Coordinates of C-alpha atoms and ligand atoms in Angstrom, one line a residue:
M498 CA -44.1 -62.4 -36.0
K499 CA -41.4 -65.2 -34.3
E500 CA -39.3 -64.1 -36.8
E501 CA -40.0 -60.0 -36.7
L502 CA -39.4 -60.2 -32.9
K503 CA -35.9 -61.9 -33.5
R504 CA -34.9 -59.0 -35.7
I505 CA -36.7 -56.2 -33.8
S506 CA -34.7 -57.9 -30.5
A507 CA -30.8 -57.9 -32.7
E508 CA -30.9 -55.0 -34.2
A509 CA -32.4 -52.9 -30.9
L510 CA -29.4 -54.4 -29.1
S511 CA -26.8 -53.5 -31.3
E512 CA -28.6 -50.0 -31.6
I513 CA -28.1 -50.2 -27.8
A514 CA -25.3 -50.9 -27.8
G515 CA -23.6 -48.6 -30.2
A516 CA -25.4 -45.6 -28.8
S517 CA -22.4 -43.4 -27.6
S518 CA -25.0 -40.3 -26.2
E519 CA -28.1 -40.3 -23.9
A520 CA -29.7 -38.5 -26.4
E521 CA -28.6 -41.5 -29.2
L522 CA -29.8 -44.4 -26.3
E523 CA -32.8 -42.1 -25.8
A524 CA -34.0 -42.1 -29.6
A525 CA -33.4 -45.9 -29.6
R526 CA -35.6 -46.8 -27.3
V527 CA -38.0 -44.7 -28.7
K528 CA -37.4 -45.9 -31.9
Y529 CA -38.2 -49.7 -30.6
S530 CA -40.3 -49.4 -27.5
G531 CA -41.4 -46.0 -27.5
K532 CA -45.6 -45.4 -28.1
K533 CA -44.8 -45.5 -31.6
G534 CA -42.2 -48.2 -31.5
Q535 CA -42.1 -51.1 -33.6
L536 CA -42.0 -53.6 -30.5
T537 CA -45.0 -51.9 -29.5
A538 CA -46.5 -52.5 -32.6
I539 CA -46.0 -55.9 -32.1
L540 CA -47.1 -56.2 -28.6
R541 CA -50.3 -54.5 -30.0
G542 CA -51.5 -56.8 -33.1
M543 CA -51.6 -59.7 -30.9
G544 CA -55.0 -59.5 -30.5
A545 CA -55.8 -60.5 -33.9
L546 CA -53.9 -64.1 -33.3
E547 CA -55.2 -67.1 -32.3
P548 CA -54.7 -67.8 -28.3
E549 CA -52.2 -70.4 -29.2
A550 CA -49.8 -68.0 -30.7
R551 CA -50.9 -65.4 -29.1
R552 CA -49.5 -67.0 -25.6
E553 CA -46.3 -67.7 -27.6
V554 CA -45.7 -64.6 -29.2
G555 CA -46.6 -63.2 -26.2
E556 CA -44.0 -64.4 -24.1
L557 CA -41.6 -64.0 -26.8
A558 CA -42.4 -60.2 -26.9
N559 CA -42.3 -59.6 -23.1
A560 CA -38.9 -62.1 -23.2
V561 CA -37.3 -59.2 -25.6
R562 CA -39.3 -56.5 -24.0
G563 CA -37.5 -57.6 -20.7
E564 CA -33.9 -57.7 -22.5
L565 CA -34.4 -54.8 -24.4
E566 CA -35.1 -52.6 -20.9
A567 CA -32.4 -54.0 -18.7
A568 CA -30.0 -53.4 -22.2
I569 CA -31.5 -49.9 -21.7
A570 CA -30.7 -49.3 -18.4
D571 CA -27.1 -50.7 -18.5
K572 CA -26.0 -48.7 -21.2
A573 CA -27.9 -45.6 -19.7
A574 CA -25.7 -46.5 -16.4
T575 CA -22.4 -46.7 -18.5
L576 CA -23.0 -43.6 -20.2
K577 CA -23.5 -42.0 -17.2
R578 CA -20.3 -42.9 -15.8
A579 CA -18.4 -42.1 -18.7
A580 CA -19.7 -38.7 -18.6
L581 CA -18.7 -38.2 -15.0
E582 CA -15.3 -39.8 -15.6
A583 CA -15.1 -37.3 -18.5
R584 CA -16.3 -34.7 -16.3
L585 CA -13.6 -35.3 -13.6
A586 CA -10.7 -35.5 -15.8
S587 CA -11.6 -31.9 -17.3
E588 CA -12.2 -30.3 -14.2
K589 CA -9.6 -31.8 -12.5
L590 CA -7.8 -29.8 -9.3
D591 CA -4.7 -30.3 -7.9
V592 CA -5.4 -28.9 -4.4
T593 CA -1.5 -30.0 -3.5
L594 CA -0.2 -27.4 -5.7
P595 CA 1.1 -23.7 -4.1
G596 CA -1.4 -21.1 -4.0
R597 CA -1.1 -17.8 -5.7
E598 CA 0.6 -15.1 -4.2
K599 CA -1.0 -12.0 -4.2
A600 CA 1.4 -9.2 -4.3
C601 CA 1.2 -6.4 -1.4
G602 CA 2.3 -3.3 -1.8
R603 CA 3.4 -1.2 1.5
L604 CA 4.5 1.9 3.0
H605 CA 7.1 3.8 1.6
P606 CA 9.8 4.1 4.0
L607 CA 9.8 8.0 3.8
H608 CA 6.2 7.6 5.0
T609 CA 7.3 4.9 7.8
V610 CA 9.5 7.6 9.4
E611 CA 7.1 10.4 8.5
N612 CA 4.4 8.4 10.0
R613 CA 6.5 7.4 13.6
I614 CA 7.5 11.3 13.7
R615 CA 3.9 12.3 13.6
E616 CA 2.4 9.2 16.0
I617 CA 5.7 10.6 18.8
F618 CA 4.4 14.4 18.9
I619 CA 0.9 13.7 18.8
G620 CA 1.7 11.5 21.7
M621 CA 3.3 14.5 23.2
G622 CA -0.3 16.7 22.2
F623 CA 0.9 18.3 19.2
T624 CA -1.4 18.6 16.0
V625 CA -0.6 17.8 13.0
V626 CA -1.1 21.0 10.0
E627 CA -0.5 20.9 6.7
G628 CA 0.8 24.1 4.6
P629 CA 0.9 24.4 0.9
E630 CA 4.3 24.0 -1.0
I631 CA 3.4 26.9 -3.5
E632 CA 4.2 29.8 -0.6
S633 CA 4.9 33.2 -0.8
A634 CA 8.4 34.7 -0.1
Y635 CA 6.7 36.8 2.7
N636 CA 5.9 33.4 4.5
N637 CA 8.7 31.7 3.3
F638 CA 11.3 34.6 4.3
D639 CA 10.3 37.6 5.3
A640 CA 7.9 36.6 8.1
L641 CA 11.2 34.4 9.2
N642 CA 13.3 37.0 9.4
A643 CA 15.1 36.3 6.4
P644 CA 15.3 40.0 5.0
A645 CA 15.6 40.8 1.0
D646 CA 19.2 40.5 1.2
H647 CA 19.4 37.2 3.0
P648 CA 21.4 34.5 1.2
S649 CA 18.8 31.9 1.1
R650 CA 16.9 34.0 -0.9
D651 CA 19.1 33.6 -3.9
F652 CA 17.7 32.2 -7.3
Q653 CA 20.8 30.2 -7.1
D654 CA 19.1 28.3 -4.0
T655 CA 15.2 29.0 -4.4
F656 CA 12.7 28.0 -7.6
Y657 CA 10.8 31.3 -7.8
I658 CA 6.9 30.8 -9.8
D659 CA 7.3 34.5 -9.8
E660 CA 8.9 37.7 -7.6
T661 CA 6.5 36.7 -4.6
T662 CA 6.0 33.3 -5.2
L663 CA 7.8 30.1 -4.6
L664 CA 8.3 26.7 -4.2
R665 CA 8.7 26.5 -0.1
T666 CA 12.4 26.0 0.5
Q667 CA 11.2 24.5 4.1
T668 CA 8.4 23.5 6.4
S669 CA 9.3 27.0 8.3
P670 CA 6.6 29.3 6.6
V671 CA 3.8 27.1 8.4
Q672 CA 4.9 28.5 11.1
I673 CA 3.4 31.6 10.0
R674 CA 0.3 29.8 9.1
A675 CA 0.1 28.6 12.5
M676 CA 0.5 31.7 14.4
T677 CA -0.8 34.7 11.8
G678 CA -4.6 35.4 13.7
K679 CA -4.0 32.5 16.7
T680 CA -3.5 32.5 20.2
P681 CA -1.4 30.9 21.8
P682 CA -0.9 27.8 23.2
I683 CA 0.2 26.6 19.9
R684 CA 1.6 23.1 19.4
V685 CA 1.9 21.6 16.4
I686 CA 4.0 19.8 13.5
S687 CA 4.0 20.4 10.0
P688 CA 5.6 17.3 7.6
G689 CA 5.7 18.1 4.0
R690 CA 7.7 18.1 0.8
V691 CA 9.9 21.0 0.3
Y692 CA 12.0 22.4 -3.1
R693 CA 15.7 23.8 -3.4
S694 CA 17.5 24.1 -6.2
D695 CA 20.4 21.7 -5.8
D696 CA 21.8 18.9 -8.1
V697 CA 20.8 15.8 -7.6
D698 CA 23.7 13.9 -5.7
A699 CA 23.6 11.1 -3.0
T700 CA 23.1 13.5 -0.2
H701 CA 20.6 16.0 -2.5
S702 CA 17.8 16.1 -3.9
P703 CA 15.8 19.3 -5.3
M704 CA 12.9 18.0 -3.7
F705 CA 13.3 16.3 -0.1
H706 CA 10.7 16.2 2.9
Q707 CA 11.0 18.0 6.2
V708 CA 9.0 17.9 9.8
E709 CA 8.5 21.6 11.6
G710 CA 7.7 21.8 15.0
L711 CA 6.1 24.9 16.9
V712 CA 5.5 25.5 20.2
V713 CA 4.2 29.1 21.6
D714 CA 2.8 29.8 25.0
K715 CA 3.6 31.7 28.2
G716 CA 6.7 30.8 29.9
I717 CA 8.3 28.2 27.1
T718 CA 11.9 28.3 27.7
M719 CA 14.5 26.5 26.0
A720 CA 14.6 23.6 28.7
D721 CA 11.2 22.6 27.2
L722 CA 12.8 22.7 23.5
K723 CA 15.7 20.5 24.9
G724 CA 13.2 18.1 26.9
T725 CA 10.4 17.7 23.9
L726 CA 13.6 16.9 21.4
D727 CA 15.3 14.8 24.2
L728 CA 11.8 12.6 24.2
F729 CA 11.4 12.2 20.6
A730 CA 15.1 11.2 19.8
R731 CA 14.5 8.4 22.6
S732 CA 11.4 7.4 21.3
L733 CA 12.8 7.4 18.2
F734 CA 16.2 6.0 17.9
G735 CA 15.7 4.1 21.3
E736 CA 15.5 4.6 25.1
E737 CA 19.7 4.9 25.2
T738 CA 19.7 8.0 22.8
R739 CA 21.3 11.0 24.1
T740 CA 20.5 14.1 22.4
R741 CA 23.7 17.3 22.0
F742 CA 23.0 20.8 21.5
R743 CA 25.5 23.2 18.8
P744 CA 25.3 26.6 18.9
H745 CA 24.4 27.5 15.3
N746 CA 22.5 30.6 13.5
F747 CA 18.8 30.2 11.9
P748 CA 17.3 33.5 11.0
F749 CA 14.0 33.0 12.7
T750 CA 15.4 31.4 15.9
E751 CA 17.4 33.1 18.8
P752 CA 19.5 31.2 19.9
S753 CA 19.4 28.8 17.9
A754 CA 20.8 25.3 17.9
E755 CA 21.5 22.1 15.7
V756 CA 20.9 18.9 17.3
D757 CA 22.8 16.2 17.5
V758 CA 21.5 12.4 18.4
S759 CA 24.2 9.7 19.7
C760 CA 24.7 7.0 16.9
F761 CA 22.8 4.3 17.2
V762 CA 25.0 1.8 16.0
C763 CA 27.5 2.6 18.1
G764 CA 26.2 4.2 20.7
G765 CA 29.0 6.8 20.7
K766 CA 32.3 5.4 20.4
G767 CA 32.2 6.3 16.8
C768 CA 31.9 4.1 13.6
R769 CA 31.3 4.2 9.9
L770 CA 27.5 5.8 10.2
C771 CA 28.5 8.4 12.7
K772 CA 32.3 8.8 10.6
G773 CA 34.2 8.5 14.0
E774 CA 32.3 11.0 15.5
G775 CA 29.6 9.2 17.7
W776 CA 26.7 11.7 17.1
I777 CA 24.4 12.3 14.1
E778 CA 23.0 15.5 13.5
I779 CA 19.2 15.2 12.8
L780 CA 17.5 18.7 13.3
G781 CA 18.0 22.5 13.9
A782 CA 15.7 24.1 16.3
G783 CA 16.2 27.3 18.5
M784 CA 14.0 29.5 20.8
V785 CA 11.5 31.2 17.9
H786 CA 13.0 35.1 17.4
P787 CA 10.7 38.2 19.1
N788 CA 10.3 39.2 15.5
V789 CA 8.7 36.0 14.1
L790 CA 6.1 36.3 16.8
A791 CA 5.9 40.1 16.2
S792 CA 5.4 39.6 12.6
C793 CA 2.4 37.2 13.4
G794 CA 0.7 39.3 15.2
I795 CA 1.8 37.8 18.5
D796 CA 3.6 40.0 21.7
P797 CA 7.1 38.8 22.3
E798 CA 6.3 40.5 25.6
V799 CA 4.2 37.8 26.5
Y800 CA 4.5 34.9 24.5
S801 CA 8.0 32.7 24.0
G802 CA 8.1 29.9 22.0
F803 CA 10.1 27.0 20.7
A804 CA 10.6 25.7 16.7
F805 CA 12.6 22.9 15.3
G806 CA 12.6 21.3 11.8
M807 CA 14.1 18.1 10.6
G808 CA 14.7 16.8 7.5
I809 CA 13.0 13.1 6.7
E810 CA 15.1 11.6 4.3
R811 CA 18.4 12.4 6.6
V812 CA 16.4 10.5 9.4
A813 CA 15.3 7.4 7.2
M814 CA 19.1 7.6 6.1
R815 CA 20.2 7.9 9.5
R816 CA 17.6 4.8 10.6
Y817 CA 17.9 2.5 7.9
N818 CA 22.0 2.8 7.5
I819 CA 20.8 4.5 3.3
N820 CA 24.0 5.7 2.1
D821 CA 22.4 7.6 -1.3
M822 CA 19.2 9.8 -1.1
R823 CA 18.5 8.8 -5.0
L824 CA 17.6 5.5 -3.9
F825 CA 14.0 7.0 -2.1
F826 CA 12.9 8.6 -5.4
E827 CA 14.1 5.6 -7.9
N828 CA 10.8 3.5 -7.0
D829 CA 12.8 0.3 -7.7
V830 CA 11.0 -2.3 -5.3
R831 CA 14.1 -4.2 -4.7
F832 CA 15.3 -1.2 -2.5
L833 CA 12.0 -0.7 -1.1
S834 CA 10.9 -4.1 -0.4
Q835 CA 14.0 -3.9 2.2
F836 CA 11.7 -1.9 4.4
Ligands
DAH1488 N1 14.2 25.9 8.2 C1 15.5 25.1 8.7 C2 16.2 24.5 7.4 O1 15.3 24.2 6.3 C3 15.3 24.0 9.7 C4 14.8 24.4 11.5 C5 15.8 25.3 11.7 C6 13.6 24.7 11.0 C7 15.5 25.9 13.5 C8 13.5 25.4 12.5 C9 14.4 26.0 13.5 O2 12.1 25.6 12.9 O3 14.1 26.3 14.5 O4 17.2 24.4 7.4

């Protein structure tokens, strides 16, 4: 039995030492000191021995059991450490690496400018209204005092859908929508897309954006128009900005003016942006023509109003010193990310 114990001890120790996983180690434990294990069998069989032999075998068996338990505990600790180390190595995370930046979009410069224009007029008590891009020829031309023979109605200039429907050439037809069936006071702006049959070049595009403005009430005068646009220009281009009204002609206003702002680069001295003029044209404006008020059912003897319209591309080009309108529509992020 002593020989048997020594063999068990040697075999068990070598199996424990050779175990390469916790499962293998457990298998070895069961094989030797489990309920049906070889060492357990010997301990059970000791009852049949003479007292002298039992004491000797018992001592040895206990020593072997102690040895195996210690070896198993030792090996278990070693395997556990190895498993932890393997996990640490595989889950290694370098917290000093720079983070991965998420690309973030931004507003298109035309939207930024449009939003700014909206804000300024909302601050003056205007309401924002919208009109459709597909519009009647009546709203786009006739009701705006541009009769059938007006040159702006030419097929060369306007995209017609049929004889009476077109892609609006201006945001001015929203004036008609804002006045028809309404009772003044009216104070609205209307931003949106407009279309003209133009070839694409640095300053033309068949699609572009405008903001229309309209105020109608009793006693509205040119002074109100000048004051409003003056405040607008100072808000958009800076406090020191001055405005200049030049006589012009639009069918739907009388009198009409083109409005310039003092150049915000040189302040009026003359530079490359203003082409030496000191002034930059930004919009058209005027007092609403009595015919237009009448075509909307508003009595021109009682009410008067002013209107204005500006191109958003043009304002944005001046504002950011952009020299080619095509850049707005090419969607090149190298351009767009500059704003
Ligand atoms: N609709 C004109 C254009 O597209 C701009 C304009 C001029 C609008 C004078 C107005 C205005 O309301 O009073 O060129």
